[in-house]
PDB file of N, CA and C in Angstrom:
ATOM      1  N   MET K   1      -3.215 -11.087 -17.357  1.00  0.00           N
ATOM      2  CA  MET K   1      -2.925 -10.046 -16.110  1.00  0.00           C
ATOM      3  C   MET K   1      -3.627 -10.673 -14.851  1.00  0.00           C
ATOM      4  N   SER K   2      -3.285 -10.588 -13.659  1.00  0.00           N
ATOM      5  CA  SER K   2      -3.530 -10.900 -12.607  1.00  0.00           C
ATOM      6  C   SER K   2      -4.991 -10.120 -11.981  1.00  0.00           C
ATOM      7  N   GLU K   3      -5.386 -10.715 -11.175  1.00  0.00           N
ATOM      8  CA  GLU K   3      -6.495  -9.845 -10.676  1.00  0.00           C
ATOM      9  C   GLU K   3      -5.870  -8.842  -9.596  1.00  0.00           C
ATOM     10  N   LEU K   4      -6.590  -7.463  -9.585  1.00  0.00           N
ATOM     11  CA  LEU K   4      -5.833  -6.350  -8.668  1.00  0.00           C
ATOM     12  C   LEU K   4      -6.552  -6.985  -7.308  1.00  0.00           C
ATOM     13  N   GLN K   5      -5.716  -6.510  -6.266  1.00  0.00           N
ATOM     14  CA  GLN K   5      -6.232  -6.547  -4.904  1.00  0.00           C
ATOM     15  C   GLN K   5      -5.861  -5.302  -3.967  1.00  0.00           C
ATOM     16  N   PRO K   6      -6.909  -4.964  -2.918  1.00  0.00           N
ATOM     17  CA  PRO K   6      -6.574  -3.584  -2.391  1.00  0.00           C
ATOM     18  C   PRO K   6      -5.457  -3.719  -1.299  1.00  0.00           C
ATOM     19  N   PHE K   7      -4.499  -2.578  -1.239  1.00  0.00           N
ATOM     20  CA  PHE K   7      -3.366  -2.808  -0.591  1.00  0.00           C
ATOM     21  C   PHE K   7      -3.567  -1.449   0.257  1.00  0.00           C
ATOM     22  N   ARG K   8      -2.944  -1.435   1.567  1.00  0.00           N
ATOM     23  CA  ARG K   8      -2.785  -0.148   2.051  1.00  0.00           C
ATOM     24  C   ARG K   8      -1.355  -0.018   2.605  1.00  0.00           C
ATOM     25  N   ILE K   9      -0.746   1.140   2.152  1.00  0.00           N
ATOM     26  CA  ILE K   9       0.635   1.391   2.555  1.00  0.00           C
ATOM     27  C   ILE K   9       0.850   2.344   3.647  1.00  0.00           C
ATOM     28  N   HIS K  10       1.887   1.871   4.551  1.00  0.00           N
ATOM     29  CA  HIS K  10       1.919   2.881   5.560  1.00  0.00           C
ATOM     30  C   HIS K  10       3.370   3.244   5.398  1.00  0.00           C
ATOM     31  N   PHE K  11       3.662   4.380   5.993  1.00  0.00           N
ATOM     32  CA  PHE K  11       5.115   4.932   5.962  1.00  0.00           C
ATOM     33  C   PHE K  11       5.770   5.056   7.463  1.00  0.00           C
ATOM     34  N   HIS K  12       6.826   5.346   7.573  1.00  0.00           N
ATOM     35  CA  HIS K  12       7.557   5.949   8.677  1.00  0.00           C
ATOM     36  C   HIS K  12       7.227   6.839   8.923  1.00  0.00           C
ATOM     37  N   ASP K  13       7.161   8.029   8.214  1.00  0.00           N
ATOM     38  CA  ASP K  13       7.158   9.385   8.564  1.00  0.00           C
ATOM     39  C   ASP K  13       5.596   9.826   8.946  1.00  0.00           C
ATOM     40  N   PRO K  14       5.282  10.223   9.907  1.00  0.00           N
ATOM     41  CA  PRO K  14       3.895  10.617  10.613  1.00  0.00           C
ATOM     42  C   PRO K  14       3.163  11.579   9.890  1.00  0.00           C
ATOM     43  N   ASP K  15       3.702  12.129   9.189  1.00  0.00           N
ATOM     44  CA  ASP K  15       3.343  13.063   8.094  1.00  0.00           C
ATOM     45  C   ASP K  15       2.649  12.700   6.961  1.00  0.00           C
ATOM     46  N   LEU K  16       3.236  11.416   6.533  1.00  0.00           N
ATOM     47  CA  LEU K  16       2.542  10.839   5.176  1.00  0.00           C
ATOM     48  C   LEU K  16       1.547  10.042   5.515  1.00  0.00           C
ATOM     49  N   LEU K  17       0.304  10.146   5.094  1.00  0.00           N
ATOM     50  CA  LEU K  17      -0.899   9.359   5.316  1.00  0.00           C
ATOM     51  C   LEU K  17      -0.655   7.944   4.707  1.00  0.00           C
ATOM     52  N   PRO K  18      -1.425   6.976   5.302  1.00  0.00           N
ATOM     53  CA  PRO K  18      -1.550   5.749   4.489  1.00  0.00           C
ATOM     54  C   PRO K  18      -1.992   6.061   3.001  1.00  0.00           C
ATOM     55  N   LEU K  19      -1.591   5.247   2.129  1.00  0.00           N
ATOM     56  CA  LEU K  19      -1.931   5.317   1.053  1.00  0.00           C
ATOM     57  C   LEU K  19      -2.517   4.255   0.315  1.00  0.00           C
ATOM     58  N   ASP K  20      -3.787   4.012  -0.014  1.00  0.00           N
ATOM     59  CA  ASP K  20      -4.771   2.997  -0.694  1.00  0.00           C
ATOM     60  C   ASP K  20      -4.307   2.652  -1.992  1.00  0.00           C
ATOM     61  N   ILE K  21      -4.056   1.212  -2.424  1.00  0.00           N
ATOM     62  CA  ILE K  21      -3.579   0.981  -3.617  1.00  0.00           C
ATOM     63  C   ILE K  21      -4.073  -0.279  -4.297  1.00  0.00           C
ATOM     64  N   GLU K  22      -4.775  -0.346  -5.491  1.00  0.00           N
ATOM     65  CA  GLU K  22      -5.047  -1.560  -6.119  1.00  0.00           C
ATOM     66  C   GLU K  22      -3.874  -2.250  -7.011  1.00  0.00           C
ATOM     67  N   ALA K  23      -3.388  -3.257  -6.574  1.00  0.00           N
ATOM     68  CA  ALA K  23      -2.069  -3.990  -7.438  1.00  0.00           C
ATOM     69  C   ALA K  23      -2.329  -5.407  -7.535  1.00  0.00           C
ATOM     70  N   PRO K  24      -1.340  -6.172  -8.393  1.00  0.00           N
ATOM     71  CA  PRO K  24      -1.710  -7.306  -8.609  1.00  0.00           C
ATOM     72  C   PRO K  24      -0.963  -8.089  -7.357  1.00  0.00           C
ATOM     73  N   CYS K  25       0.141  -7.484  -6.819  1.00  0.00           N
ATOM     74  CA  CYS K  25       0.761  -7.881  -5.896  1.00  0.00           C
ATOM     75  C   CYS K  25       1.627  -7.053  -5.153  1.00  0.00           C
ATOM     76  N   VAL K  26       2.040  -7.368  -3.761  1.00  0.00           N
ATOM     77  CA  VAL K  26       3.039  -6.824  -2.819  1.00  0.00           C
ATOM     78  C   VAL K  26       3.816  -5.748  -3.541  1.00  0.00           C
ATOM     79  N   ALA K  27       4.817  -6.510  -4.213  1.00  0.00           N
ATOM     80  CA  ALA K  27       5.710  -5.432  -4.880  1.00  0.00           C
ATOM     81  C   ALA K  27       5.366  -4.432  -5.803  1.00  0.00           C
ATOM     82  N   ASP K  28       4.544  -4.930  -6.786  1.00  0.00           N
ATOM     83  CA  ASP K  28       3.809  -3.755  -7.387  1.00  0.00           C
ATOM     84  C   ASP K  28       3.415  -2.222  -6.399  1.00  0.00           C
ATOM     85  N   ALA K  29       2.810  -2.839  -5.705  1.00  0.00           N
ATOM     86  CA  ALA K  29       2.121  -1.789  -4.887  1.00  0.00           C
ATOM     87  C   ALA K  29       3.021  -1.183  -3.942  1.00  0.00           C
ATOM     88  N   ARG K  30       4.141  -1.652  -3.699  1.00  0.00           N
ATOM     89  CA  ARG K  30       5.275  -1.080  -3.004  1.00  0.00           C
ATOM     90  C   ARG K  30       5.861   0.119  -4.486  1.00  0.00           C
ATOM     91  N   LYS K  31       6.076  -0.369  -5.392  1.00  0.00           N
ATOM     92  CA  LYS K  31       6.335   0.355  -6.749  1.00  0.00           C
ATOM     93  C   LYS K  31       5.529   1.793  -6.869  1.00  0.00           C
ATOM     94  N   VAL K  32       4.155   1.177  -6.514  1.00  0.00           N
ATOM     95  CA  VAL K  32       3.259   2.341  -7.161  1.00  0.00           C
ATOM     96  C   VAL K  32       3.282   3.318  -5.853  1.00  0.00           C
ATOM     97  N   ALA K  33       3.448   2.925  -4.663  1.00  0.00           N
ATOM     98  CA  ALA K  33       3.481   3.910  -3.576  1.00  0.00           C
ATOM     99  C   ALA K  33       4.714   4.766  -3.579  1.00  0.00           C
ATOM    100  N   ILE K  34       5.831   4.044  -4.014  1.00  0.00           N
ATOM    101  CA  ILE K  34       7.498   4.806  -4.163  1.00  0.00           C
ATOM    102  C   ILE K  34       7.141   5.965  -5.035  1.00  0.00           C
ATOM    103  N   GLU K  35       6.646   5.769  -6.358  1.00  0.00           N
ATOM    104  CA  GLU K  35       6.375   6.667  -7.297  1.00  0.00           C
ATOM    105  C   GLU K  35       5.488   7.807  -7.160  1.00  0.00           C
ATOM    106  N   ARG K  36       4.074   7.525  -6.425  1.00  0.00           N
ATOM    107  CA  ARG K  36       3.133   8.504  -6.054  1.00  0.00           C
ATOM    108  C   ARG K  36       3.521   9.259  -4.710  1.00  0.00           C
ATOM    109  N   ARG K  37       4.467   8.876  -3.982  1.00  0.00           N
ATOM    110  CA  ARG K  37       4.736   9.541  -2.586  1.00  0.00           C
ATOM    111  C   ARG K  37       6.261  10.183  -2.911  1.00  0.00           C
ATOM    112  N   ASN K  38       6.911   9.707  -4.048  1.00  0.00           N
ATOM    113  CA  ASN K  38       8.160  10.120  -3.953  1.00  0.00           C
ATOM    114  C   ASN K  38       9.313  10.028  -2.857  1.00  0.00           C
ATOM    115  N   VAL K  39       9.266   8.662  -2.555  1.00  0.00           N
ATOM    116  CA  VAL K  39      10.003   8.220  -1.153  1.00  0.00           C
ATOM    117  C   VAL K  39      10.726   7.223  -1.744  1.00  0.00           C
ATOM    118  N   THR K  40      11.780   6.709  -0.975  1.00  0.00           N
ATOM    119  CA  THR K  40      12.226   5.725  -0.867  1.00  0.00           C
ATOM    120  C   THR K  40      11.665   4.444  -0.412  1.00  0.00           C
ATOM    121  N   GLU K  41      12.400   3.338  -0.851  1.00  0.00           N
ATOM    122  CA  GLU K  41      11.932   1.955  -0.604  1.00  0.00           C
ATOM    123  C   GLU K  41      11.938   1.829   1.054  1.00  0.00           C
ATOM    124  N   GLY K  42      12.981   2.429   1.645  1.00  0.00           N
ATOM    125  CA  GLY K  42      12.960   2.159   2.922  1.00  0.00           C
ATOM    126  C   GLY K  42      11.912   3.162   3.946  1.00  0.00           C
ATOM    127  N   ALA K  43      11.268   4.107   3.346  1.00  0.00           N
ATOM    128  CA  ALA K  43      10.320   5.026   3.617  1.00  0.00           C
ATOM    129  C   ALA K  43       9.116   4.360   4.291  1.00  0.00           C
ATOM    130  N   ILE K  44       8.899   3.158   3.486  1.00  0.00           N
ATOM    131  CA  ILE K  44       7.348   2.399   3.599  1.00  0.00           C
ATOM    132  C   ILE K  44       7.762   1.315   5.021  1.00  0.00           C
ATOM    133  N   ARG K  45       7.078   1.531   5.924  1.00  0.00           N
ATOM    134  CA  ARG K  45       6.966   0.820   6.956  1.00  0.00           C
ATOM    135  C   ARG K  45       6.348  -0.712   6.850  1.00  0.00           C
ATOM    136  N   LYS K  46       4.791  -0.636   6.213  1.00  0.00           N
ATOM    137  CA  LYS K  46       4.544  -2.144   6.196  1.00  0.00           C
ATOM    138  C   LYS K  46       3.386  -1.483   4.918  1.00  0.00           C
ATOM    139  N   VAL K  47       3.119  -3.077   4.307  1.00  0.00           N
ATOM    140  CA  VAL K  47       2.109  -2.998   3.168  1.00  0.00           C
ATOM    141  C   VAL K  47       0.964  -4.230   3.736  1.00  0.00           C
ATOM    142  N   LYS K  48      -0.303  -3.681   3.560  1.00  0.00           N
ATOM    143  CA  LYS K  48      -1.153  -4.680   4.333  1.00  0.00           C
ATOM    144  C   LYS K  48      -2.336  -4.953   3.286  1.00  0.00           C
ATOM    145  N   LEU K  49      -2.669  -6.301   3.273  1.00  0.00           N
ATOM    146  CA  LEU K  49      -3.857  -6.234   2.116  1.00  0.00           C
ATOM    147  C   LEU K  49      -5.154  -6.142   3.230  1.00  0.00           C
ATOM    148  N   ILE K  50      -6.147  -5.296   2.141  1.00  0.00           N
ATOM    149  CA  ILE K  50      -7.316  -4.890   2.987  1.00  0.00           C
ATOM    150  C   ILE K  50      -8.151  -5.934   2.376  1.00  0.00           C
ATOM    151  N   ARG K  51      -8.706  -6.546   3.760  1.00  0.00           N
ATOM    152  CA  ARG K  51      -9.799  -7.530   3.629  1.00  0.00           C
ATOM    153  C   ARG K  51     -10.952  -7.012   3.869  1.00  0.00           C
ATOM    154  N   GLU K  52     -12.237  -7.591   3.228  1.00  0.00           N
ATOM    155  CA  GLU K  52     -13.556  -7.044   3.631  1.00  0.00           C
ATOM    156  C   GLU K  52     -13.905  -7.902   4.818  1.00  0.00           C
ATOM    157  N   LYS K  53     -14.896  -6.884   5.819  1.00  0.00           N
ATOM    158  CA  LYS K  53     -15.246  -7.743   6.855  1.00  0.00           C
ATOM    159  C   LYS K  53     -16.457  -8.712   6.396  1.00  0.00           C
ATOM    160  N   ALA K  54     -16.608 -10.144   7.036  1.00  0.00           N
ATOM    161  CA  ALA K  54     -17.319 -10.888   6.714  1.00  0.00           C
ATOM    162  C   ALA K  54     -18.918 -10.517   6.973  1.00  0.00           C
ATOM    163  N   ASN K  55     -19.024 -10.255   8.325  1.00  0.00           N
ATOM    164  CA  ASN K  55     -20.269  -9.759   9.033  1.00  0.00           C
ATOM    165  C   ASN K  55     -20.503  -8.224   9.325  1.00  0.00           C
ATOM    166  N   GLY K  56     -20.126  -7.395   8.478  1.00  0.00           N
ATOM    167  CA  GLY K  56     -19.987  -6.071   9.109  1.00  0.00           C
ATOM    168  C   GLY K  56     -20.167  -5.009   8.108  1.00  0.00           C
TER     169      GLY K  56
END
């Protein structure tokens, strides 16, 4: 099994707050977001990998 990575999912609807998810890849993160928020794939605006700050 792949190592889980942290992703933040942003939606087109401003009423839907971004969702933080741990998943092995972007495709899996999208699937989880669709299921959790009960939205279509088109409702997702962007998926970002959350990176730790090096000095902060």
